[in-house]
Amino acid sequence: MRSVRLVRSLRLAPLAAALVLLAACASPGPTKPTVTALYAQLDQATQGYETALQQVRAGNVAAGQQTLNQALDTVKNASVRCGSTPGCDTQRFFSAYDHMLRAKDGSSIGDENDDGDPQTGMALDQHGPAVLPEAQRSVTLLHGQKLSELIAMNGAVKAALQMWLTQWRPNLIDAWISYQYMRSEMWPAYKQADLPEALLFGIMAKESGGKVHAVSRSGAAGPLQFMYATGMRFGLTTDDGFDMRFDPAASARANAEYMDEQLAVFNDNLELTIGAYNTGEGRMRRLVGDDTKVSFYDPRIYNQLSQETRDYVPSVLAAAWLFLHPDSYNLRFPKIDGAPGSITLKRPASLSELTVCLGSAGGMEEGWFRTLRNLNPRLDPQQEQPAGAVLQVPKLLEQPYAARCEDGPWPILATDLHNAAAPVVDDPPPPPPGPVGVRRYTVRRGDTLVGIVRKLRCSSVQEVAEMNHLHHQHISVGQALKVPECR
């Protein structure tokens, strides 16, 4: 693996933003802490961090994570009070919190284990990592470097974090839910390429929001939005009429190959690589030239890119960071059992009919239509599939399908609704043409029939010639011509 030579200076986004809110909301204690007392709490948290390291290295991962979380809480609480204490250096707390948060995703804790999930030593099952804390299960290397060490917490990334946590929050949650059900399809390709799962999620969240059949105005398609030519270059061809860009597993494989290729081109500069994915590798290469160590935010690069690309890169990185550390941003992703399963239809049904009869099974309040489409991308959701057809579904739906959709009232209702059609109203016939009015035009010197028709702008040469029984369009000065009125 290539080692990443560029390690950016890191800043913590959440604390800087959250401290203002926390300080405003926190109730003042009975006594105001001294700077010395606050620094003592920081030392205590730092010692807790060291203890967590020792626990994990000794094989006690659960205890290490608990100790680390306690240390993070101590730093967080002390930081709030530091902000209102004269002489207290909040930057000391920011740095400690940032260091511990990055340790939480494996940047500092533990060793790599080839037979299991990084930093945990836990075995992988056939569908990917075993059930782990969300941050830890997504710890993988980016060519020898942890993803957390490559995300610079600058203004652009912080602004993107705010967007994901406010206006884009519903999109982020929808993308998370969709990804959990497609994870067994998409994650293996990234894992094999030694790329961070968080990066895959960040790209998908920004590109399609987890909608497999998304198509942009520019023609990019699929969950990871490949343009046609780029998709063809990475094997996303047409298979029996199906555009492989819509296949989650195939698009994840192609995306991993693309990222791997461009990381080699840009000397493992992640931000330039992500930018190339959006704006095109050719344009990015022309801007960068031979200086692959240049920052994406260098005015020579940043100012020459479209606003879309300037927003795209930090948005992907921010979504990836939230994937790793949701709890540190007051964000709670829903717990999803995404284990894959399948059903064999006992009676003909379309994906739409299955959505109706499954209802909110498994607690899915918004229904299963999107998930069923994502897991069966080749199927027309309105096209009835025959009995005996095998469909991919989350495993948790296997039992509800047997209980609700094989017999009983729900499949009957679903079929009735599916076969219903609104009345077809024929377009009214066009009104018959009204009578054509006629006016007179006296031919003047220099007139031609073509010139007269052009001047009047409301009839054809043939029509005027026929109305006046002209031969070879011959007219004479003073002749009175019948000319159709403008319609």
Short mmCIF file of C-alpha atoms in Angstrom, two decimals:
data_model
loop_
_atom_site.label_atom_id
_atom_site.label_comp_id
_atom_site.label_asym_id
_atom_site.label_seq_id
_atom_site.Cartn_x
_atom_site.Cartn_y
_atom_site.Cartn_z
CA MET A 1 0.00 0.00 0.00
CA ARG A 2 1.09 3.49 -0.77
CA SER A 3 1.57 5.67 2.28
CA VAL A 4 -0.07 9.05 2.38
CA ARG A 5 2.49 11.78 2.80
CA LEU A 6 0.12 14.65 3.30
CA VAL A 7 -1.21 14.88 6.86
CA ARG A 8 -3.26 18.00 7.22
CA SER A 9 -3.56 20.10 10.32
CA LEU A 10 -6.80 19.10 11.96
CA ARG A 11 -9.42 21.14 13.72
CA LEU A 12 -12.53 19.96 15.46
CA ALA A 13 -15.78 21.28 14.04
CA PRO A 14 -18.38 20.12 16.52
CA LEU A 15 -17.01 21.59 19.69
CA ALA A 16 -16.45 25.06 18.30
CA ALA A 17 -20.04 25.21 17.09
CA ALA A 18 -21.60 23.37 20.00
CA LEU A 19 -19.83 25.26 22.78
CA VAL A 20 -21.75 28.44 22.05
CA LEU A 21 -25.06 26.59 22.27
CA LEU A 22 -24.04 24.54 25.30
CA ALA A 23 -22.70 27.57 27.14
CA ALA A 24 -25.96 29.41 26.46
CA CYS A 25 -28.08 26.48 27.67
CA ALA A 26 -26.00 25.28 30.62
CA SER A 27 -27.18 26.28 34.05
CA PRO A 28 -24.47 28.07 36.04
CA GLY A 29 -23.09 26.02 38.89
CA PRO A 30 -23.10 27.23 42.44
CA THR A 31 -19.40 28.06 42.23
CA LYS A 32 -17.37 29.20 39.28
CA PRO A 33 -14.55 26.79 38.45
CA THR A 34 -10.99 28.02 38.40
CA VAL A 35 -8.74 27.62 35.40
CA THR A 36 -6.61 25.25 37.48
CA ALA A 37 -9.61 23.03 38.22
CA LEU A 38 -10.63 22.91 34.57
CA TYR A 39 -7.11 22.01 33.47
CA ALA A 40 -7.12 19.27 36.12
CA GLN A 41 -10.25 17.85 34.51
CA LEU A 42 -8.48 17.96 31.15
CA ASP A 43 -5.54 16.06 32.65
CA GLN A 44 -7.96 13.53 34.11
CA ALA A 45 -9.57 13.02 30.68
CA THR A 46 -6.16 12.66 29.05
CA GLN A 47 -5.27 9.98 31.58
CA GLY A 48 -8.57 8.28 30.76
CA TYR A 49 -7.60 8.28 27.12
CA GLU A 50 -4.29 6.59 27.93
CA THR A 51 -6.17 4.02 30.01
CA ALA A 52 -8.48 3.34 27.07
CA LEU A 53 -5.46 2.69 24.86
CA GLN A 54 -4.11 0.18 27.35
CA GLN A 55 -7.47 -1.59 27.67
CA VAL A 56 -7.90 -2.00 23.92
CA ARG A 57 -4.33 -3.16 23.41
CA ALA A 58 -4.96 -5.73 26.12
CA GLY A 59 -7.93 -7.02 24.12
CA ASN A 60 -10.71 -5.44 26.18
CA VAL A 61 -12.31 -3.38 23.40
CA ALA A 62 -15.66 -2.77 25.11
CA ALA A 63 -14.04 -1.41 28.28
CA GLY A 64 -11.67 0.71 26.21
CA GLN A 65 -14.54 2.30 24.31
CA GLN A 66 -16.42 2.98 27.54
CA THR A 67 -13.37 4.62 29.11
CA LEU A 68 -12.80 6.69 25.99
CA ASN A 69 -16.43 7.86 25.94
CA GLN A 70 -16.14 8.94 29.57
CA ALA A 71 -12.98 10.89 28.74
CA LEU A 72 -14.77 12.59 25.84
CA ASP A 73 -17.67 13.59 28.09
CA THR A 74 -15.26 15.04 30.64
CA VAL A 75 -13.51 17.16 28.01
CA LYS A 76 -16.82 18.27 26.53
CA ASN A 77 -18.26 19.39 29.86
CA ALA A 78 -15.05 21.12 30.95
CA SER A 79 -14.85 22.90 27.60
CA VAL A 80 -18.26 24.48 28.11
CA ARG A 81 -17.17 25.93 31.41
CA CYS A 82 -13.79 26.96 30.02
CA GLY A 83 -15.53 29.22 27.50
CA SER A 84 -16.91 31.39 30.29
CA THR A 85 -13.86 31.28 32.56
CA PRO A 86 -11.39 34.17 32.14
CA GLY A 87 -7.88 33.03 31.28
CA CYS A 88 -8.93 29.54 30.19
CA ASP A 89 -7.47 28.42 26.84
CA THR A 90 -10.31 26.66 24.98
CA GLN A 91 -7.93 25.57 22.25
CA ARG A 92 -6.31 23.10 24.66
CA PHE A 93 -9.70 21.44 25.08
CA PHE A 94 -10.45 21.52 21.34
CA SER A 95 -7.18 19.75 20.59
CA ALA A 96 -7.75 17.08 23.23
CA TYR A 97 -11.33 16.46 22.14
CA ASP A 98 -10.29 16.23 18.48
CA HIS A 99 -7.52 13.77 19.29
CA MET A 100 -9.84 11.54 21.31
CA LEU A 101 -12.60 11.68 18.73
CA ARG A 102 -10.22 10.55 16.01
CA ALA A 103 -9.00 7.79 18.28
CA LYS A 104 -12.59 6.62 18.52
CA ASP A 105 -12.56 5.60 14.84
CA GLY A 106 -9.31 3.72 15.24
CA SER A 107 -6.76 6.34 14.31
CA SER A 108 -4.75 5.58 17.43
CA ILE A 109 -6.29 2.58 19.14
CA GLY A 110 -5.28 -1.00 18.52
CA ASP A 111 -3.63 -2.86 15.70
CA GLU A 112 -4.79 -4.03 12.27
CA ASN A 113 -6.06 -7.58 12.06
CA ASP A 114 -6.17 -9.20 8.63
CA ASP A 115 -8.84 -11.70 9.67
CA GLY A 116 -11.29 -9.27 11.17
CA ASP A 117 -12.46 -5.72 11.45
CA PRO A 118 -9.65 -3.18 11.98
CA GLN A 119 -8.92 -2.20 15.57
CA THR A 120 -11.30 -4.80 16.98
CA GLY A 121 -10.01 -8.19 15.95
CA MET A 122 -13.64 -9.24 15.53
CA ALA A 123 -14.35 -11.71 12.75
CA LEU A 124 -16.28 -10.72 9.64
CA ASP A 125 -19.33 -12.69 8.63
CA GLN A 126 -20.30 -13.37 5.02
CA HIS A 127 -22.16 -10.10 4.77
CA GLY A 128 -19.40 -7.83 6.04
CA PRO A 129 -18.31 -6.61 9.48
CA ALA A 130 -20.01 -8.07 12.51
CA VAL A 131 -22.31 -5.86 14.53
CA LEU A 132 -20.07 -3.17 16.04
CA PRO A 133 -20.40 0.40 17.21
CA GLU A 134 -21.10 2.40 14.06
CA ALA A 135 -17.87 4.37 14.23
CA GLN A 136 -15.64 1.36 14.69
CA ARG A 137 -17.18 -0.86 12.04
CA SER A 138 -16.25 1.66 9.34
CA VAL A 139 -12.59 1.93 10.21
CA THR A 140 -10.53 0.97 7.17
CA LEU A 141 -7.36 2.26 5.63
CA LEU A 142 -7.06 4.69 2.77
CA HIS A 143 -3.81 3.38 1.34
CA GLY A 144 -2.11 3.22 4.70
CA GLN A 145 -3.76 6.25 6.26
CA LYS A 146 -6.88 6.56 8.40
CA LEU A 147 -9.65 8.58 6.80
CA SER A 148 -9.96 10.67 9.93
CA GLU A 149 -6.38 11.86 9.49
CA LEU A 150 -7.18 13.20 6.02
CA ILE A 151 -10.26 15.27 6.77
CA ALA A 152 -9.22 18.85 7.45
CA MET A 153 -11.80 20.65 9.58
CA ASN A 154 -11.70 23.92 7.68
CA GLY A 155 -14.51 26.41 7.12
CA ALA A 156 -15.87 24.64 4.07
CA VAL A 157 -16.21 21.28 5.83
CA LYS A 158 -17.73 22.92 8.91
CA ALA A 159 -20.29 24.70 6.72
CA ALA A 160 -21.14 21.38 5.07
CA LEU A 161 -21.51 19.74 8.48
CA GLN A 162 -24.04 22.40 9.39
CA MET A 163 -25.99 21.79 6.17
CA TRP A 164 -26.12 18.03 6.76
CA LEU A 165 -27.27 18.63 10.34
CA THR A 166 -29.97 21.15 9.37
CA GLN A 167 -31.44 21.56 5.88
CA TRP A 168 -30.05 18.30 4.50
CA ARG A 169 -30.71 16.26 7.63
CA PRO A 170 -33.73 14.36 6.17
CA ASN A 171 -31.65 13.49 3.10
CA LEU A 172 -28.82 12.26 5.31
CA ILE A 173 -31.15 10.01 7.32
CA ASP A 174 -32.80 8.66 4.14
CA ALA A 175 -29.38 7.94 2.66
CA TRP A 176 -28.34 6.14 5.85
CA ILE A 177 -31.45 3.94 5.84
CA SER A 178 -31.07 3.08 2.15
CA TYR A 179 -27.38 2.32 2.59
CA GLN A 180 -27.96 -0.06 5.50
CA TYR A 181 -30.17 -2.23 3.31
CA MET A 182 -27.70 -2.09 0.39
CA ARG A 183 -24.59 -2.43 2.54
CA SER A 184 -24.10 -6.13 1.84
CA GLU A 185 -24.10 -5.25 -1.89
CA MET A 186 -21.88 -2.17 -1.84
CA TRP A 187 -19.45 -2.48 1.07
CA PRO A 188 -17.48 -5.59 -0.08
CA ALA A 189 -16.02 -3.80 -3.12
CA TYR A 190 -14.77 -0.93 -0.97
CA LYS A 191 -13.40 -3.25 1.67
CA GLN A 192 -11.51 -5.23 -0.97
CA ALA A 193 -10.04 -1.99 -2.33
CA ASP A 194 -8.98 -0.97 1.21
CA LEU A 195 -11.11 2.18 1.03
CA PRO A 196 -13.08 3.64 3.96
CA GLU A 197 -16.74 2.74 4.15
CA ALA A 198 -17.44 6.25 5.37
CA LEU A 199 -16.16 7.62 2.05
CA LEU A 200 -18.53 5.35 0.13
CA PHE A 201 -21.43 6.58 2.23
CA GLY A 202 -20.37 10.23 1.83
CA ILE A 203 -20.31 9.96 -1.97
CA MET A 204 -23.63 8.13 -2.13
CA ALA A 205 -25.34 10.56 0.27
CA LYS A 206 -24.27 13.54 -1.82
CA GLU A 207 -24.81 11.96 -5.23
CA SER A 208 -28.16 10.19 -4.97
CA GLY A 209 -29.27 10.09 -1.36
CA GLY A 210 -29.43 6.32 -1.68
CA LYS A 211 -31.85 6.26 -4.61
CA VAL A 212 -30.59 3.54 -6.96
CA HIS A 213 -32.59 4.79 -9.93
CA ALA A 214 -31.59 8.46 -9.61
CA VAL A 215 -30.74 10.23 -12.88
CA SER A 216 -29.34 13.77 -12.94
CA ARG A 217 -30.06 16.48 -15.49
CA SER A 218 -26.64 15.85 -17.00
CA GLY A 219 -27.35 12.15 -17.49
CA ALA A 220 -25.40 10.75 -14.51
CA ALA A 221 -27.19 7.67 -13.22
CA GLY A 222 -27.33 5.22 -10.33
CA PRO A 223 -26.61 5.41 -6.61
CA LEU A 224 -23.12 6.79 -7.29
CA GLN A 225 -24.10 8.83 -10.36
CA PHE A 226 -21.81 7.63 -13.13
CA MET A 227 -21.81 9.42 -16.46
CA TYR A 228 -22.36 7.04 -19.36
CA ALA A 229 -18.82 7.18 -20.79
CA THR A 230 -17.14 6.89 -17.38
CA GLY A 231 -19.41 4.02 -16.45
CA MET A 232 -18.52 2.19 -19.67
CA ARG A 233 -14.82 2.65 -18.89
CA PHE A 234 -15.29 0.82 -15.59
CA GLY A 235 -17.48 -1.97 -16.89
CA LEU A 236 -20.93 -0.49 -16.27
CA THR A 237 -22.35 -1.60 -19.60
CA THR A 238 -25.86 -2.65 -20.62
CA ASP A 239 -26.84 -6.18 -19.66
CA ASP A 240 -29.94 -7.53 -21.44
CA GLY A 241 -31.31 -4.00 -21.70
CA PHE A 242 -30.45 -3.11 -18.08
CA ASP A 243 -28.11 -0.17 -17.44
CA MET A 244 -25.55 -1.53 -14.96
CA ARG A 245 -25.06 1.93 -13.50
CA PHE A 246 -28.26 1.22 -11.55
CA ASP A 247 -26.82 -1.93 -9.96
CA PRO A 248 -25.61 -1.11 -6.40
CA ALA A 249 -22.89 -3.78 -6.28
CA ALA A 250 -21.56 -3.03 -9.78
CA SER A 251 -21.58 0.74 -9.24
CA ALA A 252 -19.75 0.39 -5.89
CA ARG A 253 -17.11 -1.77 -7.58
CA ALA A 254 -16.70 0.76 -10.38
CA ASN A 255 -16.52 3.63 -7.91
CA ALA A 256 -13.83 1.83 -5.88
CA GLU A 257 -11.81 1.23 -9.05
CA TYR A 258 -12.21 4.87 -10.06
CA MET A 259 -11.12 6.17 -6.65
CA ASP A 260 -8.16 3.80 -6.59
CA GLU A 261 -7.09 4.92 -10.07
CA GLN A 262 -7.36 8.63 -9.31
CA LEU A 263 -5.71 8.34 -5.90
CA ALA A 264 -2.70 6.98 -7.78
CA VAL A 265 -2.85 9.89 -10.23
CA PHE A 266 -3.12 12.52 -7.48
CA ASN A 267 -0.59 10.91 -5.12
CA ASP A 268 -3.25 9.93 -2.58
CA ASN A 269 -4.60 13.47 -2.34
CA LEU A 270 -8.14 12.58 -1.30
CA GLU A 271 -9.74 15.97 -1.83
CA LEU A 272 -8.39 16.29 -5.37
CA THR A 273 -9.59 12.76 -6.09
CA ILE A 274 -13.10 13.52 -4.86
CA GLY A 275 -13.06 16.74 -6.87
CA ALA A 276 -12.08 14.79 -9.99
CA TYR A 277 -15.04 12.48 -9.46
CA ASN A 278 -17.34 15.48 -9.67
CA THR A 279 -15.74 17.77 -12.22
CA GLY A 280 -13.94 15.15 -14.32
CA GLU A 281 -10.42 13.82 -13.94
CA GLY A 282 -9.23 15.55 -17.12
CA ARG A 283 -10.11 19.02 -15.87
CA MET A 284 -8.65 18.35 -12.43
CA ARG A 285 -5.39 17.07 -13.90
CA ARG A 286 -5.05 20.18 -16.05
CA LEU A 287 -5.55 22.43 -13.02
CA VAL A 288 -3.19 20.48 -10.75
CA GLY A 289 -0.44 19.71 -13.24
CA ASP A 290 2.53 18.06 -11.58
CA ASP A 291 1.90 19.60 -8.16
CA THR A 292 -0.18 16.80 -6.63
CA LYS A 293 0.63 18.04 -3.12
CA VAL A 294 -1.35 21.22 -3.74
CA SER A 295 -4.39 21.73 -1.52
CA PHE A 296 -7.84 21.55 -3.07
CA TYR A 297 -8.49 24.88 -1.37
CA ASP A 298 -5.46 26.59 -2.95
CA PRO A 299 -6.86 29.56 -4.94
CA ARG A 300 -5.08 28.27 -8.04
CA ILE A 301 -7.35 25.21 -7.87
CA TYR A 302 -10.37 26.22 -5.84
CA ASN A 303 -11.11 29.46 -7.68
CA GLN A 304 -11.02 27.74 -11.08
CA LEU A 305 -13.65 25.14 -10.19
CA SER A 306 -17.41 25.44 -10.52
CA GLN A 307 -19.45 26.26 -7.44
CA GLU A 308 -20.89 22.75 -7.64
CA THR A 309 -17.45 21.17 -7.23
CA ARG A 310 -16.40 23.64 -4.53
CA ASP A 311 -19.45 22.53 -2.54
CA TYR A 312 -19.22 18.87 -3.49
CA VAL A 313 -15.86 17.97 -1.95
CA PRO A 314 -16.49 19.29 1.59
CA SER A 315 -20.04 17.90 1.47
CA VAL A 316 -18.76 14.39 0.80
CA LEU A 317 -16.14 14.68 3.54
CA ALA A 318 -18.66 16.06 6.02
CA ALA A 319 -21.12 13.23 5.35
CA ALA A 320 -18.29 10.73 5.78
CA TRP A 321 -17.28 12.34 9.08
CA LEU A 322 -20.86 12.19 10.37
CA PHE A 323 -21.00 8.54 9.38
CA LEU A 324 -18.06 7.98 11.73
CA HIS A 325 -19.10 10.25 14.60
CA PRO A 326 -22.85 10.92 14.67
CA ASP A 327 -23.11 11.00 18.47
CA SER A 328 -20.51 13.76 18.70
CA TYR A 329 -22.78 16.01 16.62
CA ASN A 330 -26.03 15.31 18.48
CA LEU A 331 -27.07 13.09 15.55
CA ARG A 332 -28.71 9.72 15.98
CA PHE A 333 -28.97 7.41 13.00
CA PRO A 334 -31.80 4.87 13.29
CA LYS A 335 -30.78 1.30 14.08
CA ILE A 336 -31.34 -0.78 10.97
CA ASP A 337 -31.20 -4.54 10.59
CA GLY A 338 -29.91 -4.65 7.04
CA ALA A 339 -29.20 -8.38 6.84
CA PRO A 340 -30.03 -9.52 3.29
CA GLY A 341 -32.73 -12.05 2.57
CA SER A 342 -35.06 -13.18 -0.20
CA ILE A 343 -38.62 -14.31 -0.82
CA THR A 344 -40.12 -16.63 -3.40
CA LEU A 345 -43.46 -15.29 -4.60
CA LYS A 346 -46.36 -17.60 -3.78
CA ARG A 347 -48.66 -15.55 -5.99
CA PRO A 348 -47.99 -13.02 -8.77
CA ALA A 349 -47.15 -9.57 -7.41
CA SER A 350 -45.40 -6.36 -8.38
CA LEU A 351 -43.08 -4.40 -6.12
CA SER A 352 -45.88 -1.86 -5.71
CA GLU A 353 -48.32 -4.57 -4.58
CA LEU A 354 -45.76 -5.94 -2.13
CA THR A 355 -45.30 -2.46 -0.71
CA VAL A 356 -49.03 -2.22 -0.02
CA CYS A 357 -49.38 -5.61 1.64
CA LEU A 358 -46.18 -5.27 3.70
CA GLY A 359 -47.34 -1.92 5.06
CA SER A 360 -45.11 -0.71 7.92
CA ALA A 361 -43.73 -4.16 8.76
CA GLY A 362 -40.53 -4.02 10.77
CA GLY A 363 -41.31 -0.48 11.93
CA MET A 364 -40.69 1.11 8.52
CA GLU A 365 -43.14 3.99 8.80
CA GLU A 366 -42.48 5.29 5.30
CA GLY A 367 -43.05 1.88 3.71
CA TRP A 368 -40.79 -0.43 1.74
CA PHE A 369 -41.14 0.83 -1.82
CA ARG A 370 -37.72 2.50 -2.04
CA THR A 371 -35.93 -0.44 -0.43
CA LEU A 372 -37.62 -3.01 -2.66
CA ARG A 373 -36.69 -0.97 -5.74
CA ASN A 374 -33.09 -0.55 -4.58
CA LEU A 375 -32.67 -4.26 -3.94
CA ASN A 376 -34.34 -5.28 -7.22
CA PRO A 377 -33.08 -2.61 -9.60
CA ARG A 378 -33.83 -4.57 -12.78
CA LEU A 379 -37.56 -4.78 -12.10
CA ASP A 380 -40.26 -2.38 -13.22
CA PRO A 381 -42.06 -1.69 -9.92
CA GLN A 382 -45.45 -1.78 -11.66
CA GLN A 383 -44.76 -4.98 -13.59
CA GLU A 384 -46.32 -8.04 -11.97
CA GLN A 385 -43.77 -10.79 -11.32
CA PRO A 386 -44.91 -14.41 -11.67
CA ALA A 387 -45.36 -16.88 -8.85
CA GLY A 388 -42.03 -18.57 -8.16
CA ALA A 389 -39.99 -15.45 -8.87
CA VAL A 390 -37.25 -14.80 -6.29
CA LEU A 391 -36.95 -11.23 -5.01
CA GLN A 392 -34.26 -9.70 -2.83
CA VAL A 393 -35.59 -8.22 0.40
CA PRO A 394 -34.23 -7.43 3.85
CA LYS A 395 -34.24 -10.63 5.89
CA LEU A 396 -36.59 -9.10 8.42
CA LEU A 397 -39.32 -9.04 5.72
CA GLU A 398 -39.28 -12.77 5.06
CA GLN A 399 -41.68 -13.54 7.90
CA PRO A 400 -44.02 -10.55 7.29
CA TYR A 401 -44.26 -11.56 3.62
CA ALA A 402 -45.41 -15.04 4.60
CA ALA A 403 -47.86 -13.63 7.14
CA ARG A 404 -49.31 -10.77 5.11
CA CYS A 405 -48.72 -11.23 1.40
CA GLU A 406 -49.30 -14.89 0.60
CA ASP A 407 -52.98 -15.00 1.61
CA GLY A 408 -55.56 -12.88 3.33
CA PRO A 409 -57.04 -9.44 2.69
CA TRP A 410 -53.86 -7.44 2.06
CA PRO A 411 -52.73 -9.03 -1.22
CA ILE A 412 -56.33 -8.84 -2.46
CA LEU A 413 -56.43 -5.14 -1.62
CA ALA A 414 -53.00 -4.57 -3.19
CA THR A 415 -54.06 -6.30 -6.43
CA ASP A 416 -57.32 -4.36 -6.57
CA LEU A 417 -55.49 -1.06 -6.18
CA HIS A 418 -52.83 -2.11 -8.68
CA ASN A 419 -55.41 -2.95 -11.35
CA ALA A 420 -57.40 0.22 -10.83
CA ALA A 421 -57.19 2.87 -13.49
CA ALA A 422 -58.50 6.40 -13.67
CA PRO A 423 -61.09 7.06 -16.38
CA VAL A 424 -59.56 8.04 -19.69
CA VAL A 425 -60.93 11.28 -21.09
CA ASP A 426 -60.49 11.69 -24.83
CA ASP A 427 -59.17 15.01 -25.97
CA PRO A 428 -61.94 17.11 -27.51
CA PRO A 429 -61.80 17.26 -31.32
CA PRO A 430 -60.32 20.44 -32.72
CA PRO A 431 -62.92 23.00 -33.77
CA PRO A 432 -63.68 23.02 -37.50
CA PRO A 433 -61.96 25.77 -39.43
CA GLY A 434 -64.11 28.84 -39.80
CA PRO A 435 -64.86 30.46 -43.10
CA VAL A 436 -61.90 32.16 -44.67
CA GLY A 437 -62.41 35.86 -45.18
CA VAL A 438 -61.31 37.47 -48.44
CA ARG A 439 -60.04 40.95 -49.12
CA ARG A 440 -58.86 42.78 -52.22
CA TYR A 441 -55.36 43.87 -53.12
CA THR A 442 -54.57 46.05 -56.13
CA VAL A 443 -51.33 45.17 -57.84
CA ARG A 444 -48.82 48.03 -57.95
CA ARG A 445 -45.84 48.63 -60.16
CA GLY A 446 -42.94 46.39 -59.10
CA ASP A 447 -45.16 43.86 -57.30
CA THR A 448 -44.67 40.15 -57.69
CA LEU A 449 -47.00 37.46 -56.41
CA VAL A 450 -44.30 36.19 -54.04
CA GLY A 451 -43.68 39.73 -52.77
CA ILE A 452 -47.39 40.33 -52.19
CA VAL A 453 -47.76 37.12 -50.18
CA ARG A 454 -44.71 37.94 -48.07
CA LYS A 455 -45.99 41.45 -47.46
CA LEU A 456 -49.38 40.19 -46.27
CA ARG A 457 -47.83 37.34 -44.19
CA CYS A 458 -51.02 35.32 -44.06
CA SER A 459 -51.38 33.16 -47.13
CA SER A 460 -49.34 31.02 -49.50
CA VAL A 461 -48.42 31.76 -53.10
CA GLN A 462 -50.28 28.64 -54.25
CA GLU A 463 -53.44 29.63 -52.37
CA VAL A 464 -53.52 33.15 -53.89
CA ALA A 465 -52.78 31.80 -57.38
CA GLU A 466 -55.64 29.31 -57.17
CA MET A 467 -58.12 31.90 -55.82
CA ASN A 468 -57.37 34.22 -58.78
CA HIS A 469 -56.96 31.51 -61.49
CA LEU A 470 -53.48 32.78 -62.30
CA HIS A 471 -51.30 31.04 -64.82
CA HIS A 472 -47.61 30.80 -63.99
CA GLN A 473 -48.20 33.41 -61.22
CA HIS A 474 -48.54 36.16 -63.82
CA ILE A 475 -50.05 39.45 -62.54
CA SER A 476 -50.40 42.94 -64.04
CA VAL A 477 -50.39 46.48 -62.61
CA GLY A 478 -53.86 47.55 -61.50
CA GLN A 479 -55.16 43.97 -61.27
CA ALA A 480 -57.43 43.37 -58.27
CA LEU A 481 -56.46 40.17 -56.50
CA LYS A 482 -58.53 38.25 -54.02
CA VAL A 483 -56.35 37.55 -50.96
CA PRO A 484 -57.29 35.42 -47.90
CA GLU A 485 -57.71 37.28 -44.63
CA CYS A 486 -55.19 36.38 -41.90
CA ARG A 487 -56.50 33.53 -39.73
#
